[in-house]
PDB file of C-alpha atoms in Angstrom:
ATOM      1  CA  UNK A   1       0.000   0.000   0.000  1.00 50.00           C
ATOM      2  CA  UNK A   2       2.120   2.925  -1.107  1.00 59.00           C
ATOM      3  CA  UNK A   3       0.373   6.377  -2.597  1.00 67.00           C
ATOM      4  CA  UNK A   4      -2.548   6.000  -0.612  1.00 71.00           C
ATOM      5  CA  UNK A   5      -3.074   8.749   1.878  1.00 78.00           C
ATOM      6  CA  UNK A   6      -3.703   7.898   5.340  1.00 76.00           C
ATOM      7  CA  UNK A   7      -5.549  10.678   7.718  1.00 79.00           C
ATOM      8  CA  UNK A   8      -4.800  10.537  11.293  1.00 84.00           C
ATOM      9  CA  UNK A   9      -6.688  11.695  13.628  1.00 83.00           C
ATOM     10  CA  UNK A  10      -5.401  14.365  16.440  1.00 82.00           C
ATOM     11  CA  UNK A  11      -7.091  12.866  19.553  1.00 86.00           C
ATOM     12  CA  UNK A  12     -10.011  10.230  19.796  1.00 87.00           C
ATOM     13  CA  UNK A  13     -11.947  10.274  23.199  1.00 88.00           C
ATOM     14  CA  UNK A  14     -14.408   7.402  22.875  1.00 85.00           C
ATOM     15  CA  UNK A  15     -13.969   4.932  25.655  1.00 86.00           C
ATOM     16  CA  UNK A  16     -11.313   2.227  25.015  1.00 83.00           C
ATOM     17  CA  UNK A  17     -12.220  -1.018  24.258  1.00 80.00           C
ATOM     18  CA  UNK A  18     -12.054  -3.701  26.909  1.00 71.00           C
ATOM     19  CA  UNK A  19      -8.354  -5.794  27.782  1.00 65.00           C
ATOM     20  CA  UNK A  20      -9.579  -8.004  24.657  1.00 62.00           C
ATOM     21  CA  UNK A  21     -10.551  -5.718  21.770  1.00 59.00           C
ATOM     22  CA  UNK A  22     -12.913  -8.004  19.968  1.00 62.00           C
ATOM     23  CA  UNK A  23     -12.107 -11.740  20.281  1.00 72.00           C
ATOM     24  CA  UNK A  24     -13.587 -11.817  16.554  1.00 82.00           C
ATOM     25  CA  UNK A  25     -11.823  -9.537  14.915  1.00 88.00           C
ATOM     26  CA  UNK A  26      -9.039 -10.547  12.505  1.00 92.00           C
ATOM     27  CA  UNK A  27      -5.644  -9.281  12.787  1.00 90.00           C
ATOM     28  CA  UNK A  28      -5.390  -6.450  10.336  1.00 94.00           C
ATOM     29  CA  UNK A  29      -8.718  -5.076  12.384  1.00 93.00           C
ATOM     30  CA  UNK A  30      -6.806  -5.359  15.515  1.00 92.00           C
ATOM     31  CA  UNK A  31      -3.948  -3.533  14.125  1.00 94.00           C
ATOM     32  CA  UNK A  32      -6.213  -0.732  12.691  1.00 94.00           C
ATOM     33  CA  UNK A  33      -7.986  -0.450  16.404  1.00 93.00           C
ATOM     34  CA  UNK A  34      -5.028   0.023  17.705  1.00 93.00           C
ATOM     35  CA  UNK A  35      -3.585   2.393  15.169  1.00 94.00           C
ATOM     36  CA  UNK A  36      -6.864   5.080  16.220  1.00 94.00           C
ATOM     37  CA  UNK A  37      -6.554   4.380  19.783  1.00 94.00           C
ATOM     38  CA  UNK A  38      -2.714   5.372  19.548  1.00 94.00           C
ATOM     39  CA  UNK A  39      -4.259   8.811  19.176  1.00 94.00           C
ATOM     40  CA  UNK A  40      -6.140   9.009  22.259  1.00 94.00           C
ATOM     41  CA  UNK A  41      -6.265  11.387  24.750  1.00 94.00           C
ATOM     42  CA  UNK A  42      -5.160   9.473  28.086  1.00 94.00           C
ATOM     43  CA  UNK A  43      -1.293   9.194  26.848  1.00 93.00           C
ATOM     44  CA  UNK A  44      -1.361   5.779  28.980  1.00 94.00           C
ATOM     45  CA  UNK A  45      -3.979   4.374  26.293  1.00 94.00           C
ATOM     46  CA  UNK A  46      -2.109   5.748  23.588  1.00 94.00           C
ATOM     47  CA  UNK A  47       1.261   3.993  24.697  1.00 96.00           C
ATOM     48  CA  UNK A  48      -0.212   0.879  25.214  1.00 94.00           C
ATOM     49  CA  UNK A  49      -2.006   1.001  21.969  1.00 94.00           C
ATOM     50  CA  UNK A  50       1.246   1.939  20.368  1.00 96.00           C
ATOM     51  CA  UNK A  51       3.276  -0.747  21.765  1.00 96.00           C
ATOM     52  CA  UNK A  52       0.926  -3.146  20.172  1.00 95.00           C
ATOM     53  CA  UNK A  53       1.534  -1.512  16.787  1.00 96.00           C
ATOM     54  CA  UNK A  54       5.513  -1.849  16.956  1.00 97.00           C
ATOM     55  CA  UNK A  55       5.788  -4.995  16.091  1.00 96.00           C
ATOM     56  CA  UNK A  56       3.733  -4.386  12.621  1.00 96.00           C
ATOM     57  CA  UNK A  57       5.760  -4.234   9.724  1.00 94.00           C
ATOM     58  CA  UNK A  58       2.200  -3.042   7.335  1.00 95.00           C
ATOM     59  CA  UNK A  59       3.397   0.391   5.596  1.00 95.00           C
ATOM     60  CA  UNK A  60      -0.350   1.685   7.017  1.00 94.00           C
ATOM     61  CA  UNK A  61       0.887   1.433  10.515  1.00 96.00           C
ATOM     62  CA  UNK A  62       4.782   3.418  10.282  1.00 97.00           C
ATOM     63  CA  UNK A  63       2.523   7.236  10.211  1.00 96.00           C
ATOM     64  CA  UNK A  64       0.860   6.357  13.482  1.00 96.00           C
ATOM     65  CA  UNK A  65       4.359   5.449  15.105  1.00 97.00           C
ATOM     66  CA  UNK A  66       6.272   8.489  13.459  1.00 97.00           C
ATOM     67  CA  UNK A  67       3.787  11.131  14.868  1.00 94.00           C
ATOM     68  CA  UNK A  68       3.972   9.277  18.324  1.00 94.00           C
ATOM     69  CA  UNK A  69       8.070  10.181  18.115  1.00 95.00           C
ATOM     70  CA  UNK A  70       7.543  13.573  17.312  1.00 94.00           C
ATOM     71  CA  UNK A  71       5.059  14.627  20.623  1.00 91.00           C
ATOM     72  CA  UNK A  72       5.604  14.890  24.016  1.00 91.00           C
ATOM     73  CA  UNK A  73       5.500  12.014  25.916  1.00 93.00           C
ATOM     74  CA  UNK A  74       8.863  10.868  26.546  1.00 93.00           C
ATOM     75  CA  UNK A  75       7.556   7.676  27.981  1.00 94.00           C
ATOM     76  CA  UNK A  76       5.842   7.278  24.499  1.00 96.00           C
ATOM     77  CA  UNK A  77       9.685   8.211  22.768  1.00 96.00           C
ATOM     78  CA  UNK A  78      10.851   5.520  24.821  1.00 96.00           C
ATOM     79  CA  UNK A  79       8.663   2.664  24.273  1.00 96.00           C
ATOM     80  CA  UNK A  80       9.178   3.246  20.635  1.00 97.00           C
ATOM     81  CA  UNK A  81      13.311   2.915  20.805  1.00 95.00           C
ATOM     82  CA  UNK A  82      12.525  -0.317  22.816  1.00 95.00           C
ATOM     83  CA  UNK A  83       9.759  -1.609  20.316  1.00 96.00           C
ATOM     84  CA  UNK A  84      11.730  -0.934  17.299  1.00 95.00           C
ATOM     85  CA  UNK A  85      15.464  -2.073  18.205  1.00 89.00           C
ATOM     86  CA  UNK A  86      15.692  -2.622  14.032  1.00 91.00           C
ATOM     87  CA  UNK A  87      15.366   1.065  13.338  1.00 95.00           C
ATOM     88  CA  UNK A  88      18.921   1.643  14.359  1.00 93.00           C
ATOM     89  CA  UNK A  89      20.866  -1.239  11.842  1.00 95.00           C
ATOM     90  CA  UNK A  90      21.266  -0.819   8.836  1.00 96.00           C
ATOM     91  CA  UNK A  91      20.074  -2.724   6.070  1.00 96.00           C
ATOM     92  CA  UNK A  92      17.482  -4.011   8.396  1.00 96.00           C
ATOM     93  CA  UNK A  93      13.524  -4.461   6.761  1.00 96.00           C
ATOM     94  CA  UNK A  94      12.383  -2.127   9.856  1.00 96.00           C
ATOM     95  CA  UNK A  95      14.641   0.466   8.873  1.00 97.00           C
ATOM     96  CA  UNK A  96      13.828  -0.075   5.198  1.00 97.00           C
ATOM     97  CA  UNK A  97      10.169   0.605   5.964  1.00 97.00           C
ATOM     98  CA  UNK A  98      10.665   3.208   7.867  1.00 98.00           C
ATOM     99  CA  UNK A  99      12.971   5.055   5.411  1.00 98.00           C
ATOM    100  CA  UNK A 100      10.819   4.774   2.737  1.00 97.00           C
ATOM    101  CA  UNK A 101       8.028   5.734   4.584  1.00 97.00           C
ATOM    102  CA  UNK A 102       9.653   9.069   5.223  1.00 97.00           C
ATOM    103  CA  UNK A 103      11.201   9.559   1.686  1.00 97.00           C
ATOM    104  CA  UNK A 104       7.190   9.428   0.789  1.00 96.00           C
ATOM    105  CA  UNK A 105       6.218  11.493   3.352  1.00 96.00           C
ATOM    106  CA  UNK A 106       9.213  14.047   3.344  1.00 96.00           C
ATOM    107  CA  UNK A 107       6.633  17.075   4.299  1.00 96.00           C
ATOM    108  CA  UNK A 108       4.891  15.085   7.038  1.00 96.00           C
ATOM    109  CA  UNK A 109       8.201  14.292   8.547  1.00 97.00           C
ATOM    110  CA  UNK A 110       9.799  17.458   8.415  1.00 97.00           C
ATOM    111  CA  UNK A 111       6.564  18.957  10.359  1.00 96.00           C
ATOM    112  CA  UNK A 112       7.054  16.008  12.770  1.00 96.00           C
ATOM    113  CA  UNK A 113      10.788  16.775  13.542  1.00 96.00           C
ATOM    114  CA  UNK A 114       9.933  20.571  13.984  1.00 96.00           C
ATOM    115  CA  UNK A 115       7.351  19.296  16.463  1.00 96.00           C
ATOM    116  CA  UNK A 116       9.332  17.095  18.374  1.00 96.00           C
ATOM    117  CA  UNK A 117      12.113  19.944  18.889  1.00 96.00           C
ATOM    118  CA  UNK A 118       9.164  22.198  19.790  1.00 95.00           C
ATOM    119  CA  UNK A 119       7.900  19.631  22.655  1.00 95.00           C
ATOM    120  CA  UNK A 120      11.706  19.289  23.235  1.00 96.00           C
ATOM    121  CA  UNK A 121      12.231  22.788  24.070  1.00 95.00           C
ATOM    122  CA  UNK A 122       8.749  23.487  26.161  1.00 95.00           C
ATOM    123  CA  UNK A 123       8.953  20.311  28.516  1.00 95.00           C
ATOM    124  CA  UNK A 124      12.048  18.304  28.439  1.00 95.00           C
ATOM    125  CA  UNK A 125      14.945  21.046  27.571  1.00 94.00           C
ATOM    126  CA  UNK A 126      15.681  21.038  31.812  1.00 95.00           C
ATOM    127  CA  UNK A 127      16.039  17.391  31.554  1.00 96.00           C
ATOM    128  CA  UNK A 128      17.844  17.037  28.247  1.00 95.00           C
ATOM    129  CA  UNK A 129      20.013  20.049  27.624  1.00 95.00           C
ATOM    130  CA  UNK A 130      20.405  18.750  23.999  1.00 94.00           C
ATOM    131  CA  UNK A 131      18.302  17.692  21.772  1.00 95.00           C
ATOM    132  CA  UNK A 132      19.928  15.162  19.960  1.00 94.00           C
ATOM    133  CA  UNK A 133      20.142  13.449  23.398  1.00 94.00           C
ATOM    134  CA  UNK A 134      16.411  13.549  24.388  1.00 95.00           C
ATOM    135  CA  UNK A 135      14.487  10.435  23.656  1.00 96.00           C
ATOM    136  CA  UNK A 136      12.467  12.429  20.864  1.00 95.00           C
ATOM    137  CA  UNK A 137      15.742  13.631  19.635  1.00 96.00           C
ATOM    138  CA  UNK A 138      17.472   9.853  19.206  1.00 95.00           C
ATOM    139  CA  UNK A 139      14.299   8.647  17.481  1.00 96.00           C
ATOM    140  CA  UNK A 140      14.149  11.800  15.012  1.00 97.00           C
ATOM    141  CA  UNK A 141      17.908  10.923  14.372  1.00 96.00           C
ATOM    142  CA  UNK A 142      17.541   7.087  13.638  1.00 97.00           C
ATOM    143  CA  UNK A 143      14.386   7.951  11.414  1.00 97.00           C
ATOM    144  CA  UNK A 144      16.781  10.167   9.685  1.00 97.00           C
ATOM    145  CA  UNK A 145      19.041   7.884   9.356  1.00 97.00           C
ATOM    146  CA  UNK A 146      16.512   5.291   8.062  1.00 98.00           C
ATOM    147  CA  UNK A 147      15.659   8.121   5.153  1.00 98.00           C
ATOM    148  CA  UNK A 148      19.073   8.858   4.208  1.00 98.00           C
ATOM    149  CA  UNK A 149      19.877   4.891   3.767  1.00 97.00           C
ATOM    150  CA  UNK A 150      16.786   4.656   1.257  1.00 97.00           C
ATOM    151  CA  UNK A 151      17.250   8.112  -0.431  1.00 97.00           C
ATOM    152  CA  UNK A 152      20.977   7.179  -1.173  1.00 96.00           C
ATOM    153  CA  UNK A 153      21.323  10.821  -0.130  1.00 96.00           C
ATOM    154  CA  UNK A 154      22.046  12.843   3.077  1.00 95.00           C
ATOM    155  CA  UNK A 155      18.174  13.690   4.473  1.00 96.00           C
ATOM    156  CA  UNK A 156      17.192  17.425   5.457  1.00 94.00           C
ATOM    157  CA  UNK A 157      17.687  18.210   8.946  1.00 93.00           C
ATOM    158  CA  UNK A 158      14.410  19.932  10.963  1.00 92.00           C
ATOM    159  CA  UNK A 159      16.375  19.941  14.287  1.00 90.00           C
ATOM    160  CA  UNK A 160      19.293  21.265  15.900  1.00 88.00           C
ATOM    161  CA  UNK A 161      22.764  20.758  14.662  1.00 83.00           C
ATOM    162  CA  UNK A 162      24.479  17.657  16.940  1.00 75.00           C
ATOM    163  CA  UNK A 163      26.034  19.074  20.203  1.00 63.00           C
ATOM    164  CA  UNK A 164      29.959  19.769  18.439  1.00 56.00           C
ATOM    165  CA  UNK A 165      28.527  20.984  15.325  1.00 49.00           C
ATOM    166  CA  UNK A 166      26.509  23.719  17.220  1.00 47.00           C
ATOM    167  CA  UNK A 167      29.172  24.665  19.384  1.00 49.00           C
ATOM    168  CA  UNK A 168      31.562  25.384  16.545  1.00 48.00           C
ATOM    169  CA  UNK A 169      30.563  28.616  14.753  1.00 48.00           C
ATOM    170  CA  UNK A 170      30.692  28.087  10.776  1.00 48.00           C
ATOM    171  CA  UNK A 171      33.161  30.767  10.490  1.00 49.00           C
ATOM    172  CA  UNK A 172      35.585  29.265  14.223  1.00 46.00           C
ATOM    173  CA  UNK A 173      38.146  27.777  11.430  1.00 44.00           C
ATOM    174  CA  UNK A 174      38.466  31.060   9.638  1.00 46.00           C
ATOM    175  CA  UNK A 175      39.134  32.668  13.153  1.00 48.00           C
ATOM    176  CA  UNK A 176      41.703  30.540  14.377  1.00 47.00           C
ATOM    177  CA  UNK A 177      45.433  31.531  14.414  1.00 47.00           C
ATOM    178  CA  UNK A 178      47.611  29.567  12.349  1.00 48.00           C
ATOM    179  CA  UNK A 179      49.495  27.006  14.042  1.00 48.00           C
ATOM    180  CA  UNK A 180      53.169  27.283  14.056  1.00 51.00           C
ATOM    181  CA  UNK A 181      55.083  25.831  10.775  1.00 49.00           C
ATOM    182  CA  UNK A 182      51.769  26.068   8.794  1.00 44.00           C
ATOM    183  CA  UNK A 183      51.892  28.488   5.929  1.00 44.00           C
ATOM    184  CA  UNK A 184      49.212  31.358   5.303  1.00 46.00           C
TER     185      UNK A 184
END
């Protein structure tokens, strides 16, 4: 299923199911109940909901897990790294699905990335100085990473330069003094 648009929904607040959605519904209806009730308003629904959905490798399912990673919940950030230890090797059919995903959907993720460094910066800056090492910011990273590897090209950054490349100005080298023997 590629080219097919998917629309998420920004919060659902009907009641959740009960521990066993549906004993009679098939697999792919399980997976799409638990791709809506990723979005709902309790965060501890939408985690568990999510977690069930990391295991999925159905293209449908990667949109629902990428705008997880880019809100607020670092508990939510987290569960994803666990639930999707594939992301991170390269070569590997998660990170293939992922990446192409997001060479698809380049607009979706770039809004996704500026909201995770938004979140970033208005609840877990005190905790996580930098974003690149915030939960949201390792995920956005590895997602990157996923792109680049199926683009065959270096993917846009939405977020902050890594920690040494934002404390070096662009012009530091220009600055610096020549070192002695070097010529000008």
């Amino acid at each position: 299923m590629t080219g097919e648009s998917v629309d998420i929904p920004s919060r659902v607040y009907d009641e959740e199911p009960g521990e066993c959605p549906g004993p009679g519904l098939t697999g792919t209806q399980r997976l799409i109940l638990h791709c809506l009730y990723s979005r709902h308003h309790d965060g501890h629904v939408r985690q568990r909901h999510l977690e069930a959905l990391l295991p999925a490798a159905e293209p449908w399912v990667v949109p629902y897990v990428i705008q997880q990673a880019g809100e607020y919940v670092r508990e939510i950030q987290e569960a994803i790294r666990r639930g999707l230890p594939g992301i991170a090797v390269p070569h590997s059919p998660r990170r293939r699905l992922y990446g192409a995903f997001i060479v698809r959907n380049a607009e979706f993720f770039a809004r996704t990335e500026r909201r995770a460094v938004s979140y970033w910066a208005c609840y877990h800056r005190a905790e996580y100085p930098v974003f690149g090492a915030s939960p949201g910011g390792v995920l956005m990273a590895e997602f990157r990473a996923a792109a680049t590897e199926c683009a065959g090209t270096a993917w846009p950054r939405h977020t902050p330069r890594p920690v040494a490349a934002a404390l070096t100005p662009p012009c530091a080298a220009a600055a610096r003094p020549p070192s002695p023997g070097s010529r000008p």
